[in-house]
mmCIF file of C-alpha atoms and ligand atoms in Angstrom:
data_model
loop_
_atom_site.group_PDB
_atom_site.id
_atom_site.type_symbol
_atom_site.label_atom_id
_atom_site.label_comp_id
_atom_site.label_asym_id
_atom_site.label_seq_id
_atom_site.Cartn_x
_atom_site.Cartn_y
_atom_site.Cartn_z
ATOM 1 C CA UNK A 45 0.000 0.000 0.000
ATOM 2 C CA UNK A 46 3.037 2.254 -0.418
ATOM 3 C CA UNK A 47 2.522 5.468 -2.369
ATOM 4 C CA UNK A 48 4.359 5.384 -5.669
ATOM 5 C CA UNK A 49 3.160 8.505 -7.474
ATOM 6 C CA UNK A 50 0.823 11.464 -7.119
ATOM 7 C CA UNK A 51 -0.728 13.527 -9.894
ATOM 8 C CA UNK A 52 -2.304 16.896 -9.254
ATOM 9 C CA UNK A 53 -4.474 18.746 -11.753
ATOM 10 C CA UNK A 54 -6.834 21.722 -11.995
ATOM 11 C CA UNK A 55 -10.245 21.238 -13.583
ATOM 12 C CA UNK A 56 -12.778 23.825 -14.644
ATOM 13 C CA UNK A 57 -16.299 22.408 -14.887
ATOM 14 C CA UNK A 58 -18.531 25.052 -16.521
ATOM 15 C CA UNK A 59 -22.095 25.442 -15.217
ATOM 16 C CA UNK A 60 -25.167 25.119 -17.429
ATOM 17 C CA UNK A 61 -26.909 27.732 -15.314
ATOM 18 C CA UNK A 62 -24.581 30.346 -13.778
ATOM 19 C CA UNK A 63 -25.820 31.961 -10.560
ATOM 20 C CA UNK A 64 -24.842 34.471 -7.887
ATOM 21 C CA UNK A 65 -23.664 33.407 -4.419
ATOM 22 C CA UNK A 66 -22.574 35.829 -1.722
ATOM 23 C CA UNK A 67 -22.797 38.637 -4.276
ATOM 24 C CA UNK A 68 -20.360 36.930 -6.691
ATOM 25 C CA UNK A 69 -21.107 35.492 -10.112
ATOM 26 C CA UNK A 70 -20.469 31.751 -10.302
ATOM 27 C CA UNK A 71 -19.906 30.316 -13.779
ATOM 28 C CA UNK A 72 -17.856 27.182 -13.111
ATOM 29 C CA UNK A 73 -16.893 24.720 -10.412
ATOM 30 C CA UNK A 74 -13.110 24.789 -10.064
ATOM 31 C CA UNK A 75 -11.425 21.646 -8.755
ATOM 32 C CA UNK A 76 -7.961 20.834 -7.479
ATOM 33 C CA UNK A 77 -7.709 17.055 -7.805
ATOM 34 C CA UNK A 78 -5.026 14.701 -6.507
ATOM 35 C CA UNK A 79 -4.652 11.099 -7.665
ATOM 36 C CA UNK A 80 -2.544 8.863 -5.443
ATOM 37 C CA UNK A 81 -1.262 5.592 -6.930
ATOM 38 C CA UNK A 82 0.238 2.810 -4.818
ATOM 39 C CA UNK A 83 2.975 0.352 -5.772
ATOM 40 C CA UNK A 84 0.263 -2.326 -6.171
ATOM 41 C CA UNK A 85 -1.430 -0.189 -8.801
ATOM 42 C CA UNK A 86 -4.394 1.079 -6.763
ATOM 43 C CA UNK A 87 -5.364 4.698 -7.473
ATOM 44 C CA UNK A 88 -7.378 6.875 -5.106
ATOM 45 C CA UNK A 89 -8.517 10.392 -5.846
ATOM 46 C CA UNK A 90 -9.634 13.422 -3.896
ATOM 47 C CA UNK A 91 -10.516 17.014 -4.664
ATOM 48 C CA UNK A 92 -11.664 20.326 -3.326
ATOM 49 C CA UNK A 93 -14.131 22.536 -5.159
ATOM 50 C CA UNK A 94 -14.155 26.320 -5.333
ATOM 51 C CA UNK A 95 -16.607 28.671 -7.005
ATOM 52 C CA UNK A 96 -13.925 31.098 -8.043
ATOM 53 C CA UNK A 97 -10.749 30.803 -10.091
ATOM 54 C CA UNK A 98 -8.760 33.072 -7.796
ATOM 55 C CA UNK A 99 -6.022 31.135 -5.938
ATOM 56 C CA UNK A 100 -6.954 27.790 -7.537
ATOM 57 C CA UNK A 101 -3.622 27.673 -9.356
ATOM 58 C CA UNK A 102 -1.876 28.654 -6.132
ATOM 59 C CA UNK A 103 -3.583 25.880 -4.162
ATOM 60 C CA UNK A 104 -2.689 23.359 -6.894
ATOM 61 C CA UNK A 105 0.931 24.496 -6.797
ATOM 62 C CA UNK A 106 0.994 24.065 -3.019
ATOM 63 C CA UNK A 107 -0.575 20.589 -3.353
ATOM 64 C CA UNK A 108 2.077 19.669 -5.958
ATOM 65 C CA UNK A 109 4.844 20.931 -3.676
ATOM 66 C CA UNK A 110 3.554 18.874 -0.747
ATOM 67 C CA UNK A 111 2.908 15.682 -2.747
ATOM 68 C CA UNK A 112 6.517 14.331 -2.933
ATOM 69 C CA UNK A 113 6.641 14.238 0.897
ATOM 70 C CA UNK A 114 4.179 11.339 0.707
ATOM 71 C CA UNK A 115 6.237 9.140 -1.604
ATOM 72 C CA UNK A 116 7.093 5.888 0.160
ATOM 73 C CA UNK A 117 4.484 6.367 2.897
ATOM 74 C CA UNK A 118 1.621 3.893 3.129
ATOM 75 C CA UNK A 119 -1.966 4.856 2.337
ATOM 76 C CA UNK A 120 -2.767 2.922 5.544
ATOM 77 C CA UNK A 121 -1.321 5.790 7.613
ATOM 78 C CA UNK A 122 -3.440 8.834 6.712
ATOM 79 C CA UNK A 123 -3.027 10.390 10.160
ATOM 80 C CA UNK A 124 0.775 10.257 9.914
ATOM 81 C CA UNK A 125 0.628 11.587 6.374
ATOM 82 C CA UNK A 126 -1.564 14.511 7.407
ATOM 83 C CA UNK A 127 0.727 15.466 10.271
ATOM 84 C CA UNK A 128 3.774 15.329 8.014
ATOM 85 C CA UNK A 129 2.178 17.672 5.468
ATOM 86 C CA UNK A 130 0.824 20.067 8.088
ATOM 87 C CA UNK A 131 4.200 20.252 9.814
ATOM 88 C CA UNK A 132 6.034 20.824 6.532
ATOM 89 C CA UNK A 133 3.725 23.723 5.651
ATOM 90 C CA UNK A 134 3.330 25.291 9.073
ATOM 91 C CA UNK A 135 5.144 28.442 7.956
ATOM 92 C CA UNK A 136 1.902 29.490 6.239
ATOM 93 C CA UNK A 137 -0.434 27.335 8.343
ATOM 94 C CA UNK A 138 -2.235 26.062 10.243
ATOM 95 C CA UNK A 139 -5.373 26.739 8.278
ATOM 96 C CA UNK A 140 -5.897 28.890 5.236
ATOM 97 C CA UNK A 141 -4.358 27.860 1.959
ATOM 98 C CA UNK A 142 -2.333 25.070 3.579
ATOM 99 C CA UNK A 143 -5.446 23.128 4.577
ATOM 100 C CA UNK A 144 -6.957 23.530 1.108
ATOM 101 C CA UNK A 145 -3.714 22.211 -0.384
ATOM 102 C CA UNK A 146 -3.593 19.183 1.950
ATOM 103 C CA UNK A 147 -7.276 18.235 1.548
ATOM 104 C CA UNK A 148 -7.127 16.674 -1.977
ATOM 105 C CA UNK A 149 -4.102 14.582 -0.918
ATOM 106 C CA UNK A 150 -5.710 13.434 2.332
ATOM 107 C CA UNK A 151 -8.993 12.508 0.618
ATOM 108 C CA UNK A 152 -7.081 10.631 -2.108
ATOM 109 C CA UNK A 153 -5.061 8.704 0.488
ATOM 110 C CA UNK A 154 -8.237 7.572 2.270
ATOM 111 C CA UNK A 155 -9.762 6.611 -1.080
ATOM 112 C CA UNK A 156 -6.700 4.537 -2.031
ATOM 113 C CA UNK A 157 -6.646 2.976 1.474
ATOM 114 C CA UNK A 158 -10.298 1.927 1.111
ATOM 115 C CA UNK A 159 -9.833 0.731 -2.450
ATOM 116 C CA UNK A 160 -6.807 -1.354 -1.373
ATOM 117 C CA UNK A 161 -8.963 -3.146 1.222
ATOM 118 C CA UNK A 162 -12.103 -3.058 -0.937
ATOM 119 C CA UNK A 163 -13.939 -1.442 1.989
ATOM 120 C CA UNK A 164 -16.146 1.657 1.843
ATOM 121 C CA UNK A 165 -14.785 4.584 3.880
ATOM 122 C CA UNK A 166 -18.058 4.715 5.833
ATOM 123 C CA UNK A 167 -17.260 1.262 7.233
ATOM 124 C CA UNK A 168 -13.570 1.945 7.791
ATOM 125 C CA UNK A 169 -14.525 4.959 9.921
ATOM 126 C CA UNK A 170 -17.195 3.282 11.992
ATOM 127 C CA UNK A 171 -20.081 2.020 9.879
ATOM 128 C CA UNK A 172 -22.920 3.523 11.907
ATOM 129 C CA UNK A 173 -25.413 3.287 9.007
ATOM 130 C CA UNK A 174 -25.599 2.873 5.237
ATOM 131 C CA UNK A 175 -27.815 5.848 4.334
ATOM 132 C CA UNK A 176 -28.503 9.317 5.597
ATOM 133 C CA UNK A 177 -31.181 12.008 5.258
ATOM 134 C CA UNK A 178 -30.249 14.426 2.506
ATOM 135 C CA UNK A 179 -31.397 17.929 1.617
ATOM 136 C CA UNK A 180 -31.451 19.806 -1.662
ATOM 137 C CA UNK A 181 -29.310 22.906 -1.497
ATOM 138 C CA UNK A 182 -28.815 24.084 -5.080
ATOM 139 C CA UNK A 183 -31.308 26.338 -6.816
ATOM 140 C CA UNK A 184 -32.852 28.203 -3.892
ATOM 141 C CA UNK A 185 -30.947 31.467 -4.236
ATOM 142 C CA UNK A 186 -32.222 34.660 -2.642
ATOM 143 C CA UNK A 187 -32.240 36.267 -6.096
ATOM 144 C CA UNK A 188 -35.158 34.049 -7.229
ATOM 145 C CA UNK A 189 -38.716 35.417 -7.351
ATOM 146 C CA UNK A 190 -41.338 33.686 -5.190
ATOM 147 C CA UNK A 191 -42.620 31.867 -8.290
ATOM 148 C CA UNK A 192 -39.142 30.672 -9.279
ATOM 149 C CA UNK A 193 -38.486 29.572 -5.717
ATOM 150 C CA UNK A 194 -41.764 27.631 -5.680
ATOM 151 C CA UNK A 195 -40.889 25.933 -8.978
ATOM 152 C CA UNK A 196 -37.482 24.971 -7.609
ATOM 153 C CA UNK A 197 -39.053 23.537 -4.428
ATOM 154 C CA UNK A 198 -41.559 21.531 -6.482
ATOM 155 C CA UNK A 199 -38.759 20.062 -8.612
ATOM 156 C CA UNK A 200 -36.779 19.034 -5.516
ATOM 157 C CA UNK A 201 -39.792 17.323 -3.948
ATOM 158 C CA UNK A 202 -40.424 15.473 -7.222
ATOM 159 C CA UNK A 203 -36.773 14.368 -7.291
ATOM 160 C CA UNK A 204 -37.268 12.652 -3.922
ATOM 161 C CA UNK A 205 -35.940 15.236 -1.460
ATOM 162 C CA UNK A 206 -37.664 15.561 1.912
ATOM 163 C CA UNK A 207 -35.743 18.679 2.944
ATOM 164 C CA UNK A 208 -34.576 21.806 1.117
ATOM 165 C CA UNK A 209 -32.472 24.795 2.133
ATOM 166 C CA UNK A 210 -33.244 28.346 1.051
ATOM 167 C CA UNK A 211 -30.778 31.218 1.013
ATOM 168 C CA UNK A 212 -32.245 34.117 2.974
ATOM 169 C CA UNK A 213 -30.940 37.326 4.510
ATOM 170 C CA UNK A 214 -31.775 39.854 1.809
ATOM 171 C CA UNK A 215 -35.354 40.868 2.615
ATOM 172 C CA UNK A 216 -35.855 44.226 4.326
ATOM 173 C CA UNK A 217 -38.273 42.713 6.907
ATOM 174 C CA UNK A 218 -38.653 39.307 8.634
ATOM 175 C CA UNK A 219 -42.110 38.977 7.024
ATOM 176 C CA UNK A 220 -40.431 38.939 3.615
ATOM 177 C CA UNK A 221 -38.263 35.982 4.642
ATOM 178 C CA UNK A 222 -41.333 34.188 6.030
ATOM 179 C CA UNK A 223 -43.107 34.686 2.684
ATOM 180 C CA UNK A 224 -40.189 32.998 0.881
ATOM 181 C CA UNK A 225 -40.280 30.055 3.272
ATOM 182 C CA UNK A 226 -44.042 29.717 2.858
ATOM 183 C CA UNK A 227 -43.845 29.863 -0.936
ATOM 184 C CA UNK A 228 -41.261 27.068 -0.971
ATOM 185 C CA UNK A 229 -43.078 25.012 1.651
ATOM 186 C CA UNK A 230 -46.471 25.264 -0.083
ATOM 187 C CA UNK A 231 -44.917 24.231 -3.406
ATOM 188 C CA UNK A 232 -42.891 21.340 -1.958
ATOM 189 C CA UNK A 233 -45.918 19.994 -0.098
ATOM 190 C CA UNK A 234 -46.300 18.362 3.320
ATOM 191 C CA UNK A 235 -43.432 16.203 4.504
ATOM 192 C CA UNK A 236 -40.694 18.451 3.092
ATOM 193 C CA UNK A 237 -38.704 20.287 5.784
ATOM 194 C CA UNK A 238 -37.442 23.786 5.120
ATOM 195 C CA UNK A 239 -34.007 24.933 6.277
ATOM 196 C CA UNK A 240 -32.563 28.405 5.763
ATOM 197 C CA UNK A 241 -29.043 29.773 5.310
ATOM 198 C CA UNK A 242 -28.610 33.489 5.997
ATOM 199 C CA UNK A 243 -24.954 33.376 4.841
ATOM 200 C CA UNK A 244 -23.838 35.659 7.700
ATOM 201 C CA UNK A 245 -25.957 38.612 6.601
ATOM 202 C CA UNK A 246 -27.767 39.528 9.834
ATOM 203 C CA UNK A 247 -26.849 41.432 12.965
ATOM 204 C CA UNK A 248 -27.459 39.579 16.227
ATOM 205 C CA UNK A 249 -30.702 41.421 17.041
ATOM 206 C CA UNK A 250 -31.946 41.020 13.495
ATOM 207 C CA UNK A 251 -31.067 37.320 13.544
ATOM 208 C CA UNK A 252 -32.998 36.731 16.756
ATOM 209 C CA UNK A 253 -36.047 38.631 15.519
ATOM 210 C CA UNK A 254 -36.060 36.995 12.075
ATOM 211 C CA UNK A 255 -35.109 33.608 13.491
ATOM 212 C CA UNK A 256 -38.141 33.633 15.797
ATOM 213 C CA UNK A 257 -40.437 34.496 12.887
ATOM 214 C CA UNK A 258 -38.906 31.739 10.759
ATOM 215 C CA UNK A 259 -39.135 29.037 13.431
ATOM 216 C CA UNK A 260 -42.772 30.046 13.915
ATOM 217 C CA UNK A 261 -43.156 29.430 10.160
ATOM 218 C CA UNK A 262 -41.782 25.907 10.611
ATOM 219 C CA UNK A 263 -38.139 26.238 9.583
ATOM 220 C CA UNK A 264 -36.038 23.393 11.078
ATOM 221 C CA UNK A 265 -32.541 24.958 11.068
ATOM 222 C CA UNK A 266 -31.023 28.389 10.706
ATOM 223 C CA UNK A 267 -27.561 28.446 9.184
ATOM 224 C CA UNK A 268 -24.925 31.149 9.564
ATOM 225 C CA UNK A 269 -27.269 33.823 10.968
ATOM 226 C CA UNK A 270 -24.342 36.142 11.873
ATOM 227 C CA UNK A 271 -20.642 36.351 11.072
ATOM 228 C CA UNK A 272 -18.653 33.279 12.096
ATOM 229 C CA UNK A 273 -16.124 35.623 13.724
ATOM 230 C CA UNK A 274 -18.742 36.728 16.280
ATOM 231 C CA UNK A 275 -18.901 33.590 18.431
ATOM 232 C CA UNK A 276 -20.534 35.417 21.354
ATOM 233 C CA UNK A 277 -23.167 36.785 18.977
ATOM 234 C CA UNK A 278 -23.710 33.352 17.436
ATOM 235 C CA UNK A 279 -24.185 31.938 20.956
ATOM 236 C CA UNK A 280 -26.767 34.632 21.761
ATOM 237 C CA UNK A 281 -28.719 33.737 18.635
ATOM 238 C CA UNK A 282 -28.441 29.996 19.348
ATOM 239 C CA UNK A 283 -29.607 30.524 22.951
ATOM 240 C CA UNK A 284 -32.611 32.587 21.834
ATOM 241 C CA UNK A 285 -34.051 30.128 19.339
ATOM 242 C CA UNK A 286 -35.680 26.706 19.652
ATOM 243 C CA UNK A 287 -34.413 25.491 16.276
ATOM 244 C CA UNK A 288 -30.700 24.743 15.977
ATOM 245 C CA UNK A 289 -28.222 27.222 14.603
ATOM 246 C CA UNK A 290 -25.999 25.450 12.067
ATOM 247 C CA UNK A 291 -22.569 26.957 11.526
ATOM 248 C CA UNK A 292 -18.899 26.123 11.073
ATOM 249 C CA UNK A 293 -18.290 25.971 7.301
ATOM 250 C CA UNK A 294 -15.864 28.920 7.520
ATOM 251 C CA UNK A 295 -13.676 27.406 10.245
ATOM 252 C CA UNK A 296 -10.183 26.092 9.571
ATOM 253 C CA UNK A 297 -9.177 24.023 12.551
ATOM 254 C CA UNK A 298 -10.155 21.972 15.542
ATOM 255 C CA UNK A 299 -9.354 24.854 17.903
ATOM 256 C CA UNK A 300 -11.843 27.087 16.056
ATOM 257 C CA UNK A 301 -14.472 24.404 16.630
ATOM 258 C CA UNK A 302 -13.433 24.058 20.283
ATOM 259 C CA UNK A 303 -14.234 27.735 20.834
ATOM 260 C CA UNK A 304 -17.533 27.443 18.951
ATOM 261 C CA UNK A 305 -18.618 24.401 20.964
ATOM 262 C CA UNK A 306 -17.460 25.733 24.323
ATOM 263 C CA UNK A 307 -19.522 28.874 23.678
ATOM 264 C CA UNK A 308 -22.606 26.689 22.964
ATOM 265 C CA UNK A 309 -22.926 28.650 19.746
ATOM 266 C CA UNK A 310 -24.155 25.851 17.502
ATOM 267 C CA UNK A 311 -26.561 22.926 17.453
ATOM 268 C CA UNK A 312 -25.183 21.508 14.203
ATOM 269 C CA UNK A 313 -21.462 21.912 13.511
ATOM 270 C CA UNK A 314 -20.857 22.150 9.756
ATOM 271 C CA UNK A 315 -17.385 20.958 8.804
ATOM 272 C CA UNK A 316 -15.999 22.049 5.425
ATOM 273 C CA UNK A 317 -13.619 19.402 4.068
ATOM 274 C CA UNK A 318 -11.364 21.909 2.292
ATOM 275 C CA UNK A 319 -11.013 24.358 5.160
ATOM 276 C CA UNK A 320 -10.535 21.664 7.798
ATOM 277 C CA UNK A 321 -7.942 19.944 5.586
ATOM 278 C CA UNK A 322 -9.570 16.654 4.582
ATOM 279 C CA UNK A 323 -11.028 13.506 6.106
ATOM 280 C CA UNK A 324 -8.393 13.094 8.841
ATOM 281 C CA UNK A 325 -9.136 16.304 10.788
ATOM 282 C CA UNK A 326 -12.851 16.112 9.852
ATOM 283 C CA UNK A 327 -13.092 13.015 12.073
ATOM 284 C CA UNK A 328 -11.470 14.806 15.006
ATOM 285 C CA UNK A 329 -13.979 17.655 14.879
ATOM 286 C CA UNK A 330 -16.934 15.270 14.500
ATOM 287 C CA UNK A 331 -15.829 13.293 17.569
ATOM 288 C CA UNK A 332 -15.347 16.423 19.635
ATOM 289 C CA UNK A 333 -18.815 17.693 18.651
ATOM 290 C CA UNK A 334 -20.217 14.334 19.776
ATOM 291 C CA UNK A 335 -18.672 14.945 23.180
ATOM 292 C CA UNK A 336 -20.563 18.250 23.366
ATOM 293 C CA UNK A 337 -23.829 16.585 22.352
ATOM 294 C CA UNK A 338 -23.772 18.508 19.067
ATOM 295 C CA UNK A 339 -24.752 17.079 15.709
ATOM 296 C CA UNK A 340 -22.538 17.451 12.637
ATOM 297 C CA UNK A 341 -23.136 18.072 8.972
ATOM 298 C CA UNK A 342 -20.880 18.512 5.989
ATOM 299 C CA UNK A 343 -20.585 21.360 3.555
ATOM 300 C CA UNK A 344 -20.978 20.526 -0.154
ATOM 301 C CA UNK A 345 -19.156 17.382 -1.572
ATOM 302 C CA UNK A 346 -22.108 15.047 -0.814
ATOM 303 C CA UNK A 347 -20.370 12.086 -2.469
ATOM 304 C CA UNK A 348 -17.620 12.273 0.169
ATOM 305 C CA UNK A 349 -19.732 13.437 3.111
ATOM 306 C CA UNK A 350 -22.206 10.586 2.743
ATOM 307 C CA UNK A 351 -19.368 8.302 3.892
ATOM 308 C CA UNK A 352 -18.064 10.503 6.697
ATOM 309 C CA UNK A 353 -21.480 11.289 8.111
ATOM 310 C CA UNK A 354 -22.664 7.685 7.849
ATOM 311 C CA UNK A 355 -19.704 6.632 9.947
ATOM 312 C CA UNK A 356 -20.312 8.891 12.971
ATOM 313 C CA UNK A 357 -23.096 8.593 15.564
ATOM 314 C CA UNK A 358 -23.922 12.333 15.666
ATOM 315 C CA UNK A 359 -24.611 12.979 11.975
ATOM 316 C CA UNK A 360 -27.686 14.935 11.001
ATOM 317 C CA UNK A 361 -28.052 15.310 7.251
ATOM 318 C CA UNK A 362 -26.046 15.524 3.989
ATOM 319 C CA UNK A 363 -26.116 18.686 1.891
ATOM 320 C CA UNK A 364 -26.748 17.730 -1.730
ATOM 321 C CA UNK A 365 -24.754 20.010 -4.028
ATOM 322 C CA UNK A 366 -23.476 17.825 -6.887
ATOM 323 C CA UNK A 367 -20.657 20.120 -8.027
ATOM 324 C CA UNK A 368 -18.441 17.277 -9.226
ATOM 325 C CA UNK A 369 -21.094 15.071 -10.839
ATOM 326 C CA UNK A 370 -19.756 15.858 -14.326
ATOM 327 C CA UNK A 371 -16.394 14.294 -13.392
ATOM 328 C CA UNK A 372 -17.825 11.074 -11.949
ATOM 329 C CA UNK A 373 -19.338 8.018 -13.589
ATOM 330 C CA UNK A 374 -22.150 7.993 -11.019
ATOM 331 C CA UNK A 375 -23.232 9.956 -7.958
ATOM 332 C CA UNK A 376 -24.587 8.259 -4.818
ATOM 333 C CA UNK A 377 -28.252 7.401 -5.253
ATOM 334 C CA UNK A 378 -31.084 9.452 -3.705
ATOM 335 C CA UNK A 379 -34.170 7.503 -2.637
ATOM 336 C CA UNK A 380 -37.085 8.794 -0.618
ATOM 337 C CA UNK A 381 -35.240 11.539 1.211
ATOM 338 C CA UNK A 382 -32.019 9.623 1.884
ATOM 339 C CA UNK A 383 -28.634 9.397 0.204
ATOM 340 C CA UNK A 384 -27.333 5.835 -0.027
ATOM 341 C CA UNK A 385 -23.669 5.133 0.713
ATOM 342 C CA UNK A 386 -21.964 3.600 -2.352
ATOM 343 C CA UNK A 387 -20.824 0.058 -1.535
ATOM 344 C CA UNK A 388 -17.527 0.010 -3.491
ATOM 345 C CA UNK A 389 -14.075 0.370 -1.947
ATOM 346 C CA UNK A 390 -12.885 3.802 -0.822
ATOM 347 C CA UNK A 391 -15.514 6.422 -1.606
ATOM 348 C CA UNK A 392 -17.031 4.020 -4.144
ATOM 349 C CA UNK A 393 -16.645 6.594 -6.920
ATOM 350 C CA UNK A 394 -15.025 6.279 -10.340
ATOM 351 C CA UNK A 395 -13.793 9.143 -12.477
ATOM 352 C CA UNK A 396 -15.179 9.661 -15.954
ATOM 353 C CA UNK A 397 -11.757 9.838 -17.606
ATOM 354 C CA UNK A 398 -13.072 11.524 -20.777
ATOM 355 C CA UNK A 399 -14.630 14.266 -18.669
ATOM 356 C CA UNK A 400 -11.463 14.631 -16.594
ATOM 357 C CA UNK A 401 -9.427 15.153 -19.785
ATOM 358 C CA UNK A 402 -11.992 17.573 -21.199
ATOM 359 C CA UNK A 403 -12.171 19.754 -18.071
ATOM 360 C CA UNK A 404 -8.468 19.789 -17.204
ATOM 361 C CA UNK A 405 -6.971 23.271 -17.650
HETATM 362 MG MG1 MG B 290 -23.870 27.715 4.182
#
C-alpha cells in the first residue's frame, strides 16, 4: 500500500446555469484534484471545489509541492501523512491555503486505502449506518422570485428530497423571509422540511427577531445567521431560538471548533472538508462535537460526506450540491429523502476519464 506517485491537476467544470452566491457570479466549479497511486497499482482520488478561479492555481501548486513528501508512505497511515504535510507547511499554516492544499491529498489517500482493502470509507470509519437524510441545497438562491423559488421547491420534492435549504438574509423585513419560506413550503408539499441559510448577513438582534419568525413558520434549522467571527453573537442567537443554529463551514481548525462548541454557539457543527484539511481532521472535529452533544453536517461534496457522516453517531443530514457530478461516472443514489452510501471500496466513486481530460486546464 506504499505510495508510488501522485498527480495533481486543476479542472474547470462550466455550469449550465450560472448563478450568484454571496454577491459573486459563479460560472464554473473549479477543482484541485489529486490522484494517489500505490505500488500495487491502486489509485485513489480526492478534490476540493471552489466557485472562483482566484487562488486555484496557487492551491494546486501548493498541493504539488507537498505531494513528494508522501512518496514511500503507506496509504494505511493517513493520520501520519496529514501530520507530516501540516508540519512541513506550518510556515503558512495552520489553516488557510495550507489546509486547502492538503485536503485533496488526504482525501485521495483515504480513497486509495479503502480501495486497497475493498472497503467503503463509511465502514472503515465506523459504519454507523448505510444511508442518511439528505437535503437539496442548489437552486434556492435569494435572487429568485417567489414563483421561481416555488418551482425549484416543487422540482426538488419530485426528485425525492424531503428537505430543502433556502438562502435568505436579503429581505428588508422578517415577514419577507417568512413569505419565501411559505412559498417554498407550499410548493414542496407536506413532509418536506425547510431549512434556511442566511450566509452571515444579519446582525445579532436582526437574527434573533427573524429567526423567531422563521421558526414560527416551521423552519427546522437556521444556518450562519451572523458572522462566524462573532462567536458570542452566534451563541446569543443559538440561545434565543428553539431550532438549531448550524454553523462552522468557515472554520479552519479543531481549535476554532473548540471555541464554537465551548460557547454553545451551535446545534449543528458544519465541517468544510477543504477548510478543515480533509477527512483526517474532519473526524477529530466530529468526535469532539459528539462529546458536546452537538450534531454534525458537511458542507458541499455530498459524495464524500455521505461516507463521513454515515460513519459517525452524531450525523444529522447531507447537503446535496453535486458540483463534481460531471467528473464522476455515477453519484450516490437518492431515494425517498435519503442518500445511499456507495458500496464500493474507498468512496465508491469512479472518475469519468473523458470528462477529466476535457475539463483539465
Ligand atoms: Mg452555508
